[in-house]
Tab-separated table of C-alpha atoms and ligand atoms in Angstrom:
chain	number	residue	atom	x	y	z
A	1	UNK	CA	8.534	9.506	40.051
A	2	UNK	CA	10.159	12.652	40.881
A	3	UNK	CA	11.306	14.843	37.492
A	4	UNK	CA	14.270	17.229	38.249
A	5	UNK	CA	15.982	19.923	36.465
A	6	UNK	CA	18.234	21.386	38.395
A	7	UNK	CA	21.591	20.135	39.949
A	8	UNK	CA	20.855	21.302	43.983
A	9	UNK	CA	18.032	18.900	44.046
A	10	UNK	CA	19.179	16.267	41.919
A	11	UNK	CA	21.909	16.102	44.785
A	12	UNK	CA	19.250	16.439	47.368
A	13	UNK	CA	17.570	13.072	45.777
A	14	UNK	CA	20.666	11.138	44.984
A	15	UNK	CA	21.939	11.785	48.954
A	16	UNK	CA	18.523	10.873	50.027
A	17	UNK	CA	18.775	7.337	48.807
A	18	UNK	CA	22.831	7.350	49.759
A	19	UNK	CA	21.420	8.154	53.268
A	20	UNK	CA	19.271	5.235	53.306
A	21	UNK	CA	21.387	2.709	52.184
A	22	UNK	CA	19.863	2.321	48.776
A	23	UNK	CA	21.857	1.561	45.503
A	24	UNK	CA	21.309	3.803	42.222
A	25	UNK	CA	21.386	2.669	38.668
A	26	UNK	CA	20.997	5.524	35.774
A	27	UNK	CA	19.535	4.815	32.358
A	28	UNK	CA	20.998	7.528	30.545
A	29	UNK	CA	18.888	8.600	27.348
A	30	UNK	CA	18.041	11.301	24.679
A	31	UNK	CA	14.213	10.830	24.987
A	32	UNK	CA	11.838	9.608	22.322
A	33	UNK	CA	11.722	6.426	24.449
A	34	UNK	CA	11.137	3.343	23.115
A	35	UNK	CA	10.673	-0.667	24.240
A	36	UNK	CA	14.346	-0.491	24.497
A	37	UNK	CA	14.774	2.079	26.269
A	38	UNK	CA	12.070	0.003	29.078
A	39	UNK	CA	14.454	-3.091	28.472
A	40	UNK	CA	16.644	-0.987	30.433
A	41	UNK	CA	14.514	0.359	33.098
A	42	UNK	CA	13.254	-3.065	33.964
A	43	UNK	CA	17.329	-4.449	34.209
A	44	UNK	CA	18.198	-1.184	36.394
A	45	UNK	CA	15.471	-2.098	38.454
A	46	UNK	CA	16.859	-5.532	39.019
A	47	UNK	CA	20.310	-4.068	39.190
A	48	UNK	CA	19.705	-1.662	41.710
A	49	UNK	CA	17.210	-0.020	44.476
A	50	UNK	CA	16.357	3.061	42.817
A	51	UNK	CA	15.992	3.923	39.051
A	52	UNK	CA	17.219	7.184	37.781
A	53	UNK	CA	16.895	8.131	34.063
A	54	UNK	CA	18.010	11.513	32.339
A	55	UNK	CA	16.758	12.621	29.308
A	56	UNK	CA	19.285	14.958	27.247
A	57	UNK	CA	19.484	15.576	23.701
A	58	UNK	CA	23.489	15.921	23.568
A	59	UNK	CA	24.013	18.939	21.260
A	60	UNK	CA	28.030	18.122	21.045
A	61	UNK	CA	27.300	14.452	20.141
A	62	UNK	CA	25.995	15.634	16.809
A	63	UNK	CA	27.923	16.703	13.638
A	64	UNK	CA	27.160	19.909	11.920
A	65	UNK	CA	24.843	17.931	9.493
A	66	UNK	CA	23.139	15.778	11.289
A	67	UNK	CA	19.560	15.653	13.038
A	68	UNK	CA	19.952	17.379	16.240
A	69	UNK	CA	17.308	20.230	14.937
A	70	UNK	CA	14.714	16.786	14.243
A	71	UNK	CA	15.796	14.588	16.629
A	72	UNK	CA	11.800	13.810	18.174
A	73	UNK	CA	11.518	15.421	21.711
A	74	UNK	CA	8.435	13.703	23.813
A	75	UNK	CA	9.134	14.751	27.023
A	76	UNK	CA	5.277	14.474	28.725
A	77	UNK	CA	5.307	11.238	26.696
A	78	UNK	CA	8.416	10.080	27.899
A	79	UNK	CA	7.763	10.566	31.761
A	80	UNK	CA	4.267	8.944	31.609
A	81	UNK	CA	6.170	5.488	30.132
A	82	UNK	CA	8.952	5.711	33.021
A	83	UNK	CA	6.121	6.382	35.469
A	84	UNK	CA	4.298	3.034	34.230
A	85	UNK	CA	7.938	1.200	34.319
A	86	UNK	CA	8.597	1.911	37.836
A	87	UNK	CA	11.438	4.558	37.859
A	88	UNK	CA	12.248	6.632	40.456
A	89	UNK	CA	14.313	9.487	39.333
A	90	UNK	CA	13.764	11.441	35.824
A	91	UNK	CA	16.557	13.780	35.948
A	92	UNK	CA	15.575	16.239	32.453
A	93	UNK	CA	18.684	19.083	32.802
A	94	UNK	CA	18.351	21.887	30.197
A	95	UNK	CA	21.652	23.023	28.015
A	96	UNK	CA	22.537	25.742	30.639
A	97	UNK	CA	22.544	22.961	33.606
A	98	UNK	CA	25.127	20.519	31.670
A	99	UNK	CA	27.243	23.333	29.562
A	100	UNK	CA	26.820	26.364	31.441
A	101	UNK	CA	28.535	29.491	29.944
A	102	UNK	CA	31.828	29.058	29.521
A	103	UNK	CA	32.044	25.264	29.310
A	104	UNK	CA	35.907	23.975	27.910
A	105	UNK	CA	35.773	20.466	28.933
A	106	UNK	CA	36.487	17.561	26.451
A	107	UNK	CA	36.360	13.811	27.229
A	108	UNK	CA	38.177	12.008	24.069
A	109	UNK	CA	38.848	8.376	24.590
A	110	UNK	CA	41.174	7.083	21.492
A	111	UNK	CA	41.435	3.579	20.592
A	112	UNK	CA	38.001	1.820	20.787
A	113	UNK	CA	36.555	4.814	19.742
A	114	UNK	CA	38.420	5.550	15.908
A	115	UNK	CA	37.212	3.358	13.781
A	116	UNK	CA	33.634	2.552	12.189
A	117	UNK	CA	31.285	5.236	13.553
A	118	UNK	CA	33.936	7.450	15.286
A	119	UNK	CA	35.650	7.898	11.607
A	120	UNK	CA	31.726	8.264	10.048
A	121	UNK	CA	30.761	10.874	13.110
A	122	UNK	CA	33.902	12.591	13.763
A	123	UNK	CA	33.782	14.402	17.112
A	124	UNK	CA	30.573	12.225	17.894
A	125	UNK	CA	32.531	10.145	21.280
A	126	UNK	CA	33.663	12.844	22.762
A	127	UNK	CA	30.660	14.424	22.993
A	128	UNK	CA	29.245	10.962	23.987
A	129	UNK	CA	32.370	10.083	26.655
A	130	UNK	CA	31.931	14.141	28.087
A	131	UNK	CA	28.271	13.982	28.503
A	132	UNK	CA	28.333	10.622	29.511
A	133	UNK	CA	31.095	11.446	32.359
A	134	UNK	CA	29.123	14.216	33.409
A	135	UNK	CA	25.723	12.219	33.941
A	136	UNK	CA	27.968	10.095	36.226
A	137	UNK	CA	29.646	13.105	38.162
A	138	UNK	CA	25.862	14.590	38.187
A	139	UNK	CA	23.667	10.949	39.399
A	140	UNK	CA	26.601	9.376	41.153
A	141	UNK	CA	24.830	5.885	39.962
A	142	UNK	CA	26.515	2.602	41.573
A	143	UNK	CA	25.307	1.115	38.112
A	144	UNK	CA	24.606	2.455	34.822
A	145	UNK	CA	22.746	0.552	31.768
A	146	UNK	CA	23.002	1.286	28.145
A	147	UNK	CA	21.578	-1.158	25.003
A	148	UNK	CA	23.862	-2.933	22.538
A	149	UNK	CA	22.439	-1.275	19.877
A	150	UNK	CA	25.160	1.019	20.553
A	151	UNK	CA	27.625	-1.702	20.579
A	152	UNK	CA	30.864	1.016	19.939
A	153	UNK	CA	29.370	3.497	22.826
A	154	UNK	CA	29.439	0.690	25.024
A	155	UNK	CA	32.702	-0.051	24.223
A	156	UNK	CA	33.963	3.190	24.086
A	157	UNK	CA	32.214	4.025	27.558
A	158	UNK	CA	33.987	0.533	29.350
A	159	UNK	CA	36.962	1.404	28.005
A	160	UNK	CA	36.482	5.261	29.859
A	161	UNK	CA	35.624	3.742	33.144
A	162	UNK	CA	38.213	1.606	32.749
A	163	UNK	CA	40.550	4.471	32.124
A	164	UNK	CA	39.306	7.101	34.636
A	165	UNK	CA	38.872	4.415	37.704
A	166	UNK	CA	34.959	5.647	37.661
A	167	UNK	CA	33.388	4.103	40.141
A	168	UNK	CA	30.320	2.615	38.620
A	169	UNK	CA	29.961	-0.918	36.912
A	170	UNK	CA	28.463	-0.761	33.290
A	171	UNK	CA	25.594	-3.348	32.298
A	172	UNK	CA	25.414	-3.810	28.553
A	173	UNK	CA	21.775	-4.937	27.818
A	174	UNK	CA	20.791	-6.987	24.480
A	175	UNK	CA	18.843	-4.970	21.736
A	176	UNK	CA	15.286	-4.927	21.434
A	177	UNK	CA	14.187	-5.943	18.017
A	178	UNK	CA	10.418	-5.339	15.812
A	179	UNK	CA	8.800	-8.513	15.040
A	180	UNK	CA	10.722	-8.456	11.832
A	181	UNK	CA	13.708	-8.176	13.266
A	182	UNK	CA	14.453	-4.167	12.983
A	183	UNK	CA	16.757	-2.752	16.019
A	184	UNK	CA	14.544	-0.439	17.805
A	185	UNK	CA	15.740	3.306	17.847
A	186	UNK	CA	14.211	6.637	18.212
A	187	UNK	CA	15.648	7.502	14.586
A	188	UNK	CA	13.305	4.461	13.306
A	189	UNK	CA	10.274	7.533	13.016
A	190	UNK	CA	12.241	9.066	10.040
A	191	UNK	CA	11.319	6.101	8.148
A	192	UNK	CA	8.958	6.825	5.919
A	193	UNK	CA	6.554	3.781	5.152
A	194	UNK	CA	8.243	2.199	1.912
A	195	UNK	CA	12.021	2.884	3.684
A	196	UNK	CA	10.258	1.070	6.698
A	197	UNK	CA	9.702	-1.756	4.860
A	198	UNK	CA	13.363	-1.870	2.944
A	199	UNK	CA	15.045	-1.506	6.651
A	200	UNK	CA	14.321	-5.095	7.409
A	201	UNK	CA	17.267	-6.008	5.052
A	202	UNK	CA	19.799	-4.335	7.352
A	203	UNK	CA	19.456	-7.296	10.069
A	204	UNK	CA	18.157	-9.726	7.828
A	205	UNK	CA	22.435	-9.396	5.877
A	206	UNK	CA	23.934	-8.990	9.381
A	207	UNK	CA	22.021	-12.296	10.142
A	208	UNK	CA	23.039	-14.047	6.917
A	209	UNK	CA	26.432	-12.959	7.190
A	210	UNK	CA	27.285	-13.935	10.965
A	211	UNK	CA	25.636	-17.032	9.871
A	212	UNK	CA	28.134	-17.501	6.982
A	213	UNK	CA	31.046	-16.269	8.863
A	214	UNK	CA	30.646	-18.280	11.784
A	215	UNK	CA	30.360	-21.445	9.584
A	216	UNK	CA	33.778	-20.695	7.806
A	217	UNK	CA	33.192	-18.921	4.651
A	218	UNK	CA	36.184	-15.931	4.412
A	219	UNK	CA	35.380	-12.953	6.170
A	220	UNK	CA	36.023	-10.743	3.650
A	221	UNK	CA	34.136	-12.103	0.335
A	222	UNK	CA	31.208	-12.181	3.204
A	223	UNK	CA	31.561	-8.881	3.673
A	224	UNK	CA	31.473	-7.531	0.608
A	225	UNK	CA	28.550	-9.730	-0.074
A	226	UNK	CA	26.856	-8.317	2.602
A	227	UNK	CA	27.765	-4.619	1.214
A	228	UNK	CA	26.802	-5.520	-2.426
A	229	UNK	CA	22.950	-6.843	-0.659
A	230	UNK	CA	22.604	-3.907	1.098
A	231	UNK	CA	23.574	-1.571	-1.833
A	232	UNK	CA	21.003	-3.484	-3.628
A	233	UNK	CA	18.378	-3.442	-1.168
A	234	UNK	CA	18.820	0.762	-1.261
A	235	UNK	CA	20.952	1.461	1.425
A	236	UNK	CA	23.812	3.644	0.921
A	237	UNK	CA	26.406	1.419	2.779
A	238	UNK	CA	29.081	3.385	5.563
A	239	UNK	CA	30.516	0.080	6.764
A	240	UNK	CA	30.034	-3.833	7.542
A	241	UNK	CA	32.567	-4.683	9.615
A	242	UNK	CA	33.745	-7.940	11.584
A	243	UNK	CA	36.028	-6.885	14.666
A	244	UNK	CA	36.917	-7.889	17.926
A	245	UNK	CA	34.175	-7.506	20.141
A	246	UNK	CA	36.050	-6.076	23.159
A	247	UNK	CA	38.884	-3.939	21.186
A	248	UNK	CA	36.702	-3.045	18.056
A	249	UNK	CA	40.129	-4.199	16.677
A	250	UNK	CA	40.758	-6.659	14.162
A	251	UNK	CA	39.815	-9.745	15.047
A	252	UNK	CA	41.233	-11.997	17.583
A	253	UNK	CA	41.700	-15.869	17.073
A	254	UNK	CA	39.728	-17.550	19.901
A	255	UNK	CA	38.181	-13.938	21.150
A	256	UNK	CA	34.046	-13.220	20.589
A	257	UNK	CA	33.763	-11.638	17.522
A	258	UNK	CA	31.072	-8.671	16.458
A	259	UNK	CA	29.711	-7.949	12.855
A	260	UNK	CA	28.509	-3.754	13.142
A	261	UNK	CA	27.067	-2.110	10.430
A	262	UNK	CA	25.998	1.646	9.526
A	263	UNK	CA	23.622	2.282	6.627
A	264	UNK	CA	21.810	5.383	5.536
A	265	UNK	CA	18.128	4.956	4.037
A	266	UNK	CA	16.758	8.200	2.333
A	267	UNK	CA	18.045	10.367	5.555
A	268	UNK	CA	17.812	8.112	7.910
A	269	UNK	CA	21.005	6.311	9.305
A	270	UNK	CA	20.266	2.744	11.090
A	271	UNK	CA	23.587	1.055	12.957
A	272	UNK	CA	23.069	-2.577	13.836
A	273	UNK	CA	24.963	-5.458	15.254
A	274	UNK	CA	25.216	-8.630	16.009
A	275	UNK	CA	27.537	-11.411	17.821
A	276	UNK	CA	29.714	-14.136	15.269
A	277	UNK	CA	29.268	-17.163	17.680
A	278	UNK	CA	31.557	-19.724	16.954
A	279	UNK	CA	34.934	-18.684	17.228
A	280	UNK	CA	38.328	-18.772	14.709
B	1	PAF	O1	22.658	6.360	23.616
B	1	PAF	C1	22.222	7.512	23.842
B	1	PAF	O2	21.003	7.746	23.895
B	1	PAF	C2	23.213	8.651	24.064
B	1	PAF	O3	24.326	8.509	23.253
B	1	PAF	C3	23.608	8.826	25.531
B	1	PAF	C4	24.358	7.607	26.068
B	1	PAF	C5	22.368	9.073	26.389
B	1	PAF	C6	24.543	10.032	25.671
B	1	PAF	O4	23.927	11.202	25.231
């Protein structure tokens, strides 16, 4: 696997496979990688040739309080598990390389992006749609992966391609889950062992309540249900919310529906999510 930093011979790479007819698919990440984060490097691999995957912890995705100064960095760590999962490409720019001096550029993508995490995180999808846009300007990727764990990134990331006729199809790729049923994330090693233990209940009232939902019982006592469990379990509760699972929009009669939730846990925040089968 070849690790680059710099932009000349990223291009150098990326033209080398153009020149010999070989597709590209980019994982992009933060680091800290997880099994999820090798759920995608094994479905790039199918999607495409060669395997790229950049690690960059996204200063303007973060809010002024949040964990950017913690968020775990594993960068020797990281490269050894892509090496092992077969990927080509680990493209590792610093914060000069993506926002060089001077930097004034803003992707904002309204809509999909407003509610539920983009009213919790304000200012968090732009930073994700920017650095996001600029991965794609930098790897030039026929195909780019990213996990439904993130289900309103996803969305808000179609809905940008969409938008800005980029050419490069998006794969949405299911979430990895512990034994117990816990979304994998790389904010899971905040947990300390007691809060690891309580986080369970955040899928385990996601599950119950898709389960209710898509059986019939109204949405909204179900929701609140689901808050008043979660409150109960510990969790300070920033929203359960059923919505349409293309338009993050109320729902839809006939269209998939998605039930997303954001929690905080001591000073950890978990999002989960999870698909409301039958559909009303
Ligand atoms: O999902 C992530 O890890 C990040 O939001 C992403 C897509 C790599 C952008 O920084």
């Amino acid at each position: 696997m070849q690790t680059i930093r710099h932009l000349p011979d990223l291009r150098a790479a990326t033209a080398a496979f153009r020149a010999a007819g070989e597709t590209l698919a980019l994982v992009p990440t933060m680091g800290a990688l997880h099994a999820g984060h090798l759920a995608l490097v094994a479905e790039a691999r199918r999607a495409a040739k060669r395997v790229a995957v950049s690690i960059f912890v996204n200063p303007r995705q973060f809010g002024a309080n949040e964990d950017l100064g913690r968020y775990p960095r594993r960068e020797a760590a990281d490269a050894r598990l892509l090496t092992e999962a077969g990927a080509d490409l680990l493209w590792l720019p610093g914060p000069e390389e993506m926002y060089p001096a001077g930097y004034a550029t803003n992707i904002s993508v309204g809509g999909v992006s407003e509610g539920l995490d983009g009213a919790a995180r304000p200012g968090h999808f732009d930073g994700v749609a920017t650095v996001v846009t600029k991965l794609f300007n930098q790897v030039q990727p026929n195909v780019a992966l990213f996990g439904e764990k993130d289900f309103q990134q996803l969305a808000v990331i179609r809905r940008m391609v969409i938008d800005l006729n980029l050419a490069v199809e998006i794969v949405g790729v299911p979430t990895q889950r512990e034994d117990d049923g816990l979304a994998l994330s790389s904010r899971n090693v905040y947990l300390s062992p007691e809060e690891r233990v309580k986080a369970v209940a955040l899928p385990r009232a996601l599950g119950n309540a898709a389960e209710a939902i898509a059986k019939g019982q109204a949405v909204e006592e179900t929701l609140a249900a689901a808050r008043e469990a979660l409150a109960a379990a510990g969790f300070s509760v920033d929203y359960v919310e059923l919505v349409d699972s293309a338009t993050l929009g109320t729902p839809v009669p006939r269209h998939p529906r998605r039930l997303l939730a954001a929690v905080r846990l001591g000073s950890t925040r978990l999002i989960d999510n999870i698909a409301v089968n039958a559909l009303a």
